[in-house]
């Protein structure tokens, strides 16, 4: 099987001293995308693999057997996937797509998509045996467009560990010392409740300062500049974060915490190795929490929109919706981590996921 990968990619090449925002762009604007691709590729067998998108589609047709799309929240009103649709059409190969998600502030499936994205939906529906989507909501969005060859799979990163799943021992809260947090200041606009989301995100940062927790950035540019110690404009980044956290903590405390505890991972293995050092991870980043669960660390996703909540509910992931959360209290969040239900859900979902991969002509690893 020779696979050409579109969508998320598991790694990229960086130049020595390359600007971190340039590196971020190579991940698709979110380092969590690399976990999507890594999770998908870890479970399938292939003889050849490329994600060199400079290859002409006609050459892709000659050299490869299939296009595999490691998808994310592609069905979003502001995204235009017309270029990807055209590339797939010109390559004219069978398609397997996993993890396609719709993103909205409510569960109305009648969301508006750009013409290029509508075309993308049509193209993959014609070429895929079944479209793997993140949750039932995305399935409804596609059904409204007459697309019914759909299977709810969740995100490929969930299945990274294979048939054995995730083994997450639970320890008493009194033993929880090292925290890692995550949040995004740029998701407030499409959250269930904008004012509540803004307040809770500020509280997540504030909790990080109090606990001296590490903040793992995924798309937040100011934080990523700070995390990359070689980056320029660190003073501007500190000012931006201090302004955002005005009245949450004294500016001197914000600056010290941000300079010492903000991190970013452009390498999946480095991320997975590091996350093992924490006792509890929480925040609004699905993949930040997923990385922890994959390495046996309790984690809780604070869901702010349909994309995260729909997927967490389907996968049995520990989560709480912002509409049900009044404040950030670490002990209360930890008490919500129900790991037994996650293990049981995984044992049911993994065999179904491997059947989905096989039905789409992909070879599953033992």
Short mmCIF file of C-alpha atoms in Angstrom, two decimals, residues 8-361:
data_model
loop_
_atom_site.label_atom_id
_atom_site.label_comp_id
_atom_site.label_asym_id
_atom_site.label_seq_id
_atom_site.Cartn_x
_atom_site.Cartn_y
_atom_site.Cartn_z
CA UNK A 8 -2.71 16.87 9.10
CA UNK A 9 0.88 15.64 8.92
CA UNK A 10 2.82 13.87 11.70
CA UNK A 11 6.04 15.88 11.41
CA UNK A 12 7.83 18.51 9.37
CA UNK A 13 11.31 19.70 8.55
CA UNK A 14 12.50 22.89 10.21
CA UNK A 15 15.48 25.06 9.45
CA UNK A 16 18.01 25.82 12.19
CA UNK A 17 16.82 28.93 14.00
CA UNK A 18 13.53 29.01 12.08
CA UNK A 19 10.95 31.38 13.50
CA UNK A 20 8.43 29.47 15.67
CA UNK A 21 5.45 30.99 13.86
CA UNK A 22 6.86 29.68 10.61
CA UNK A 23 7.11 26.24 12.22
CA UNK A 24 3.55 26.59 13.51
CA UNK A 25 2.34 27.25 9.98
CA UNK A 26 3.89 23.94 8.88
CA UNK A 27 1.63 22.12 11.36
CA UNK A 28 -1.45 23.71 9.82
CA UNK A 29 -1.59 26.38 12.52
CA UNK A 30 -2.05 23.98 15.44
CA UNK A 31 0.56 21.59 16.84
CA UNK A 32 -2.26 19.25 17.88
CA UNK A 33 -2.77 18.40 14.22
CA UNK A 34 0.37 16.29 14.38
CA UNK A 35 -1.27 13.96 16.90
CA UNK A 36 -4.15 13.39 14.46
CA UNK A 37 -1.81 12.23 11.70
CA UNK A 38 0.42 10.29 14.08
CA UNK A 39 -2.57 8.48 15.55
CA UNK A 40 -3.86 7.52 12.11
CA UNK A 41 -0.51 6.36 10.72
CA UNK A 42 0.35 4.39 13.87
CA UNK A 43 -2.54 2.02 13.22
CA UNK A 44 -2.05 1.23 9.52
CA UNK A 45 0.55 -0.58 7.42
CA UNK A 46 2.05 1.04 4.33
CA UNK A 47 4.98 0.47 2.00
CA UNK A 48 5.42 4.07 0.94
CA UNK A 49 4.18 7.35 2.40
CA UNK A 50 4.47 10.98 1.36
CA UNK A 51 2.90 14.27 2.29
CA UNK A 52 4.95 16.35 -0.13
CA UNK A 53 2.15 18.53 -1.46
CA UNK A 54 4.42 19.99 -4.12
CA UNK A 55 4.05 16.73 -6.06
CA UNK A 56 1.80 17.22 -9.06
CA UNK A 57 -1.53 15.40 -8.62
CA UNK A 58 -0.94 13.46 -11.84
CA UNK A 59 2.31 12.11 -10.38
CA UNK A 60 0.41 11.20 -7.20
CA UNK A 61 -1.96 9.17 -9.37
CA UNK A 62 0.94 7.26 -10.90
CA UNK A 63 2.98 6.68 -7.74
CA UNK A 64 0.39 6.00 -5.03
CA UNK A 65 -2.55 3.66 -4.41
CA UNK A 66 -4.69 5.88 -2.23
CA UNK A 67 -5.11 9.34 -0.75
CA UNK A 68 -5.56 9.29 3.01
CA UNK A 69 -6.87 12.45 4.68
CA UNK A 70 -6.06 13.00 8.36
CA UNK A 71 -8.89 15.45 8.95
CA UNK A 72 -9.67 18.02 11.61
CA UNK A 73 -12.45 20.59 12.03
CA UNK A 74 -12.67 21.13 8.28
CA UNK A 75 -16.41 21.88 8.23
CA UNK A 76 -16.22 25.42 9.56
CA UNK A 77 -17.81 28.47 7.89
CA UNK A 78 -14.50 30.30 7.45
CA UNK A 79 -12.55 27.42 5.88
CA UNK A 80 -12.30 27.01 2.12
CA UNK A 81 -11.14 23.52 1.11
CA UNK A 82 -11.55 24.09 -2.60
CA UNK A 83 -7.83 23.65 -3.21
CA UNK A 84 -7.78 20.26 -1.52
CA UNK A 85 -10.90 19.22 -3.43
CA UNK A 86 -9.25 20.12 -6.72
CA UNK A 87 -6.05 18.26 -5.79
CA UNK A 88 -8.02 15.09 -4.96
CA UNK A 89 -9.99 15.33 -8.20
CA UNK A 90 -6.85 15.72 -10.29
CA UNK A 91 -5.06 12.86 -8.50
CA UNK A 92 -8.10 10.67 -9.18
CA UNK A 93 -7.44 7.99 -6.52
CA UNK A 94 -9.60 6.29 -3.90
CA UNK A 95 -9.85 8.30 -0.67
CA UNK A 96 -9.90 7.29 2.97
CA UNK A 97 -10.67 10.12 5.39
CA UNK A 98 -10.72 9.93 9.18
CA UNK A 99 -11.58 12.51 11.83
CA UNK A 100 -13.64 14.99 9.81
CA UNK A 101 -15.31 17.45 12.18
CA UNK A 102 -17.91 20.19 12.02
CA UNK A 103 -17.35 23.19 14.27
CA UNK A 104 -20.11 25.46 15.51
CA UNK A 105 -21.34 27.25 18.60
CA UNK A 106 -24.57 25.18 18.61
CA UNK A 107 -25.88 21.86 17.35
CA UNK A 108 -27.88 23.15 14.40
CA UNK A 109 -26.61 20.97 11.50
CA UNK A 110 -27.57 23.60 8.93
CA UNK A 111 -24.23 25.38 9.04
CA UNK A 112 -23.01 27.56 6.20
CA UNK A 113 -19.93 26.33 4.35
CA UNK A 114 -17.88 28.04 1.66
CA UNK A 115 -18.35 26.74 -1.90
CA UNK A 116 -14.90 25.15 -1.93
CA UNK A 117 -15.69 23.20 1.23
CA UNK A 118 -19.05 22.08 -0.19
CA UNK A 119 -17.15 20.82 -3.21
CA UNK A 120 -14.69 19.01 -0.93
CA UNK A 121 -17.57 17.19 0.78
CA UNK A 122 -18.91 16.07 -2.60
CA UNK A 123 -15.48 14.90 -3.77
CA UNK A 124 -14.71 12.77 -0.72
CA UNK A 125 -18.24 11.34 -0.63
CA UNK A 126 -17.75 10.07 -4.17
CA UNK A 127 -14.33 8.54 -3.52
CA UNK A 128 -14.47 7.17 0.05
CA UNK A 129 -16.14 3.92 1.06
CA UNK A 130 -17.18 5.69 4.24
CA UNK A 131 -16.22 9.09 5.69
CA UNK A 132 -14.89 8.85 9.23
CA UNK A 133 -16.27 11.75 11.29
CA UNK A 134 -15.55 13.00 14.77
CA UNK A 135 -19.03 12.66 16.22
CA UNK A 136 -22.78 12.35 15.57
CA UNK A 137 -23.14 16.10 15.02
CA UNK A 138 -20.80 16.00 12.01
CA UNK A 139 -22.78 13.02 10.73
CA UNK A 140 -25.94 15.16 10.86
CA UNK A 141 -24.20 18.04 9.05
CA UNK A 142 -23.28 15.69 6.21
CA UNK A 143 -26.69 13.97 6.14
CA UNK A 144 -28.30 17.36 5.58
CA UNK A 145 -26.16 17.57 2.43
CA UNK A 146 -27.28 14.15 1.25
CA UNK A 147 -24.05 12.40 2.27
CA UNK A 148 -24.78 9.14 4.10
CA UNK A 149 -21.69 6.98 3.58
CA UNK A 150 -20.47 8.13 6.98
CA UNK A 151 -19.10 6.36 10.08
CA UNK A 152 -18.61 8.04 13.45
CA UNK A 153 -15.04 7.22 14.49
CA UNK A 154 -13.93 10.09 16.70
CA UNK A 155 -10.35 11.32 16.27
CA UNK A 156 -7.54 9.01 15.09
CA UNK A 157 -5.36 10.23 17.97
CA UNK A 158 -7.68 8.37 20.36
CA UNK A 159 -6.61 5.01 18.89
CA UNK A 160 -2.88 5.65 18.95
CA UNK A 161 -2.23 2.99 21.59
CA UNK A 162 -3.77 0.16 19.61
CA UNK A 163 -5.81 -2.72 21.03
CA UNK A 164 -4.61 -2.27 24.60
CA UNK A 165 -6.05 1.22 24.86
CA UNK A 166 -5.21 3.67 27.61
CA UNK A 167 -4.11 2.57 31.08
CA UNK A 168 -4.61 5.51 33.46
CA UNK A 169 -4.17 4.85 37.18
CA UNK A 170 -6.07 7.20 39.44
CA UNK A 171 -4.30 8.61 42.46
CA UNK A 172 -5.75 10.62 45.37
CA UNK A 173 -6.01 14.33 44.70
CA UNK A 174 -3.60 14.98 47.57
CA UNK A 175 -0.86 13.43 45.44
CA UNK A 176 -1.52 15.76 42.51
CA UNK A 177 1.39 18.20 42.47
CA UNK A 178 2.45 18.89 38.89
CA UNK A 179 -0.16 20.35 36.57
CA UNK A 180 -0.17 21.06 32.87
CA UNK A 181 -2.86 23.36 31.50
CA UNK A 182 -3.99 24.37 28.05
CA UNK A 183 -6.43 26.90 26.65
CA UNK A 184 -6.88 29.09 23.65
CA UNK A 185 -7.64 32.76 23.63
CA UNK A 186 -8.75 32.57 19.99
CA UNK A 187 -11.73 30.22 20.38
CA UNK A 188 -13.93 32.51 22.41
CA UNK A 189 -15.83 33.74 19.33
CA UNK A 190 -17.28 30.35 18.42
CA UNK A 191 -17.89 28.99 21.91
CA UNK A 192 -21.25 28.04 23.41
CA UNK A 193 -21.14 31.13 25.65
CA UNK A 194 -18.62 33.83 24.76
CA UNK A 195 -18.62 35.70 28.09
CA UNK A 196 -18.38 32.53 30.14
CA UNK A 197 -15.65 31.14 27.92
CA UNK A 198 -13.57 34.30 28.20
CA UNK A 199 -13.87 34.26 31.98
CA UNK A 200 -12.99 30.57 32.26
CA UNK A 201 -9.99 30.86 29.94
CA UNK A 202 -8.65 33.70 32.07
CA UNK A 203 -9.23 31.55 35.16
CA UNK A 204 -7.33 28.65 33.59
CA UNK A 205 -4.34 30.92 33.09
CA UNK A 206 -4.75 32.29 36.62
CA UNK A 207 -4.81 28.77 38.04
CA UNK A 208 -1.64 28.01 36.12
CA UNK A 209 0.08 30.96 37.77
CA UNK A 210 -1.02 29.91 41.27
CA UNK A 211 0.00 26.26 40.77
CA UNK A 212 3.14 27.11 38.79
CA UNK A 213 1.72 24.82 36.13
CA UNK A 214 3.18 24.45 32.66
CA UNK A 215 1.04 25.89 29.86
CA UNK A 216 1.32 23.88 26.65
CA UNK A 217 0.54 26.11 23.68
CA UNK A 218 -0.82 24.71 20.42
CA UNK A 219 -1.85 27.69 18.30
CA UNK A 220 -1.42 30.72 20.58
CA UNK A 221 1.23 32.78 18.84
CA UNK A 222 2.35 35.00 21.73
CA UNK A 223 2.75 31.99 23.98
CA UNK A 224 4.59 30.06 21.27
CA UNK A 225 7.04 32.92 20.80
CA UNK A 226 7.74 32.87 24.53
CA UNK A 227 8.12 29.10 24.60
CA UNK A 228 10.73 29.26 21.85
CA UNK A 229 13.53 30.94 23.77
CA UNK A 230 15.27 31.96 20.55
CA UNK A 231 12.26 33.84 19.21
CA UNK A 232 12.20 37.58 18.79
CA UNK A 233 9.56 39.95 20.14
CA UNK A 234 9.33 38.20 23.51
CA UNK A 235 8.59 41.55 25.17
CA UNK A 236 5.61 42.09 22.88
CA UNK A 237 4.39 38.59 23.72
CA UNK A 238 4.71 39.25 27.45
CA UNK A 239 2.76 42.49 27.08
CA UNK A 240 -0.02 40.71 25.18
CA UNK A 241 -0.40 38.01 27.81
CA UNK A 242 -0.17 40.49 30.68
CA UNK A 243 -2.89 42.62 29.12
CA UNK A 244 -5.12 39.58 28.64
CA UNK A 245 -4.63 38.65 32.31
CA UNK A 246 -5.05 42.14 33.73
CA UNK A 247 -6.84 41.88 37.11
CA UNK A 248 -6.29 38.10 37.15
CA UNK A 249 -2.83 38.27 38.71
CA UNK A 250 -0.18 40.96 39.35
CA UNK A 251 1.74 41.73 36.17
CA UNK A 252 5.06 40.73 37.74
CA UNK A 253 3.64 37.29 38.54
CA UNK A 254 2.17 36.92 35.04
CA UNK A 255 5.49 37.79 33.43
CA UNK A 256 7.53 35.43 35.59
CA UNK A 257 5.11 32.55 35.05
CA UNK A 258 4.84 33.12 31.31
CA UNK A 259 8.61 33.31 30.91
CA UNK A 260 9.22 30.13 32.93
CA UNK A 261 6.23 27.85 32.31
CA UNK A 262 4.94 28.29 28.76
CA UNK A 263 5.92 25.44 26.44
CA UNK A 264 5.34 24.29 22.87
CA UNK A 265 6.10 20.97 21.21
CA UNK A 266 6.79 20.70 17.50
CA UNK A 267 7.77 17.05 17.87
CA UNK A 268 5.13 14.48 18.89
CA UNK A 269 7.56 12.15 20.68
CA UNK A 270 8.96 15.03 22.72
CA UNK A 271 5.40 16.04 23.67
CA UNK A 272 4.40 12.51 24.68
CA UNK A 273 7.60 11.98 26.66
CA UNK A 274 7.23 15.26 28.55
CA UNK A 275 3.55 14.90 29.40
CA UNK A 276 4.35 11.81 31.47
CA UNK A 277 5.89 14.10 34.09
CA UNK A 278 2.54 15.64 35.07
CA UNK A 279 -0.07 14.41 37.55
CA UNK A 280 -3.09 16.05 35.94
CA UNK A 281 -3.77 17.90 32.68
CA UNK A 282 -6.81 20.03 31.91
CA UNK A 283 -7.98 22.74 29.56
CA UNK A 284 -9.93 23.44 26.42
CA UNK A 285 -7.47 21.73 24.06
CA UNK A 286 -8.64 18.27 23.05
CA UNK A 287 -5.25 17.10 21.83
CA UNK A 288 -3.39 18.57 24.76
CA UNK A 289 -5.52 16.36 26.99
CA UNK A 290 -5.35 13.43 24.58
CA UNK A 291 -1.54 13.44 24.73
CA UNK A 292 -1.79 13.06 28.51
CA UNK A 293 -4.28 10.18 28.36
CA UNK A 294 -2.09 8.37 25.84
CA UNK A 295 0.70 8.41 28.40
CA UNK A 296 -1.34 7.37 31.43
CA UNK A 297 -1.94 10.82 32.91
CA UNK A 298 -5.47 11.81 34.04
CA UNK A 299 -6.88 14.63 31.92
CA UNK A 300 -10.11 16.58 31.54
CA UNK A 301 -11.25 18.51 28.47
CA UNK A 302 -13.17 21.73 29.11
CA UNK A 303 -15.45 21.73 26.06
CA UNK A 304 -16.39 25.06 24.55
CA UNK A 305 -18.04 24.11 21.24
CA UNK A 306 -19.69 21.30 19.28
CA UNK A 307 -16.38 20.11 17.86
CA UNK A 308 -14.90 19.18 21.22
CA UNK A 309 -18.03 18.21 23.15
CA UNK A 310 -19.49 15.97 20.44
CA UNK A 311 -16.23 14.08 20.11
CA UNK A 312 -15.57 13.77 23.84
CA UNK A 313 -19.07 12.47 24.46
CA UNK A 314 -18.76 9.85 21.71
CA UNK A 315 -15.30 8.68 22.81
CA UNK A 316 -16.05 8.55 26.52
CA UNK A 317 -13.38 11.17 27.18
CA UNK A 318 -13.40 12.89 30.58
CA UNK A 319 -14.92 16.32 29.91
CA UNK A 320 -17.07 19.11 31.24
CA UNK A 321 -18.92 21.70 29.14
CA UNK A 322 -18.37 25.37 29.85
CA UNK A 323 -22.13 25.76 30.26
CA UNK A 324 -21.93 23.44 33.29
CA UNK A 325 -18.81 25.00 34.78
CA UNK A 326 -18.97 28.04 37.04
CA UNK A 327 -15.31 28.34 38.00
CA UNK A 328 -11.94 26.65 37.66
CA UNK A 329 -11.35 24.60 40.77
CA UNK A 330 -8.62 21.99 40.33
CA UNK A 331 -10.00 19.57 42.94
CA UNK A 332 -13.48 19.71 41.42
CA UNK A 333 -12.13 19.22 37.91
CA UNK A 334 -10.07 16.24 39.06
CA UNK A 335 -13.12 14.69 40.68
CA UNK A 336 -14.85 14.68 37.27
CA UNK A 337 -12.23 12.42 35.68
CA UNK A 338 -14.07 9.12 35.31
CA UNK A 339 -11.43 6.80 33.89
CA UNK A 340 -13.33 3.53 34.16
CA UNK A 341 -15.91 4.62 31.61
CA UNK A 342 -13.10 5.68 29.24
CA UNK A 343 -11.50 2.23 29.36
CA UNK A 344 -14.82 0.47 28.77
CA UNK A 345 -15.72 2.77 25.90
CA UNK A 346 -12.35 2.23 24.25
CA UNK A 347 -12.71 -1.54 24.32
CA UNK A 348 -15.97 -1.17 22.42
CA UNK A 349 -14.80 1.44 19.94
CA UNK A 350 -11.41 0.08 18.93
CA UNK A 351 -12.69 -3.05 17.13
CA UNK A 352 -15.25 -0.91 15.30
CA UNK A 353 -12.49 1.50 14.28
CA UNK A 354 -10.32 -1.26 12.85
CA UNK A 355 -13.31 -2.58 10.88
CA UNK A 356 -13.80 0.92 9.49
CA UNK A 357 -10.15 1.12 8.40
CA UNK A 358 -10.36 -2.29 6.76
CA UNK A 359 -13.59 -1.38 4.96
CA UNK A 360 -11.74 1.60 3.51
CA UNK A 361 -9.05 -0.72 2.09
#
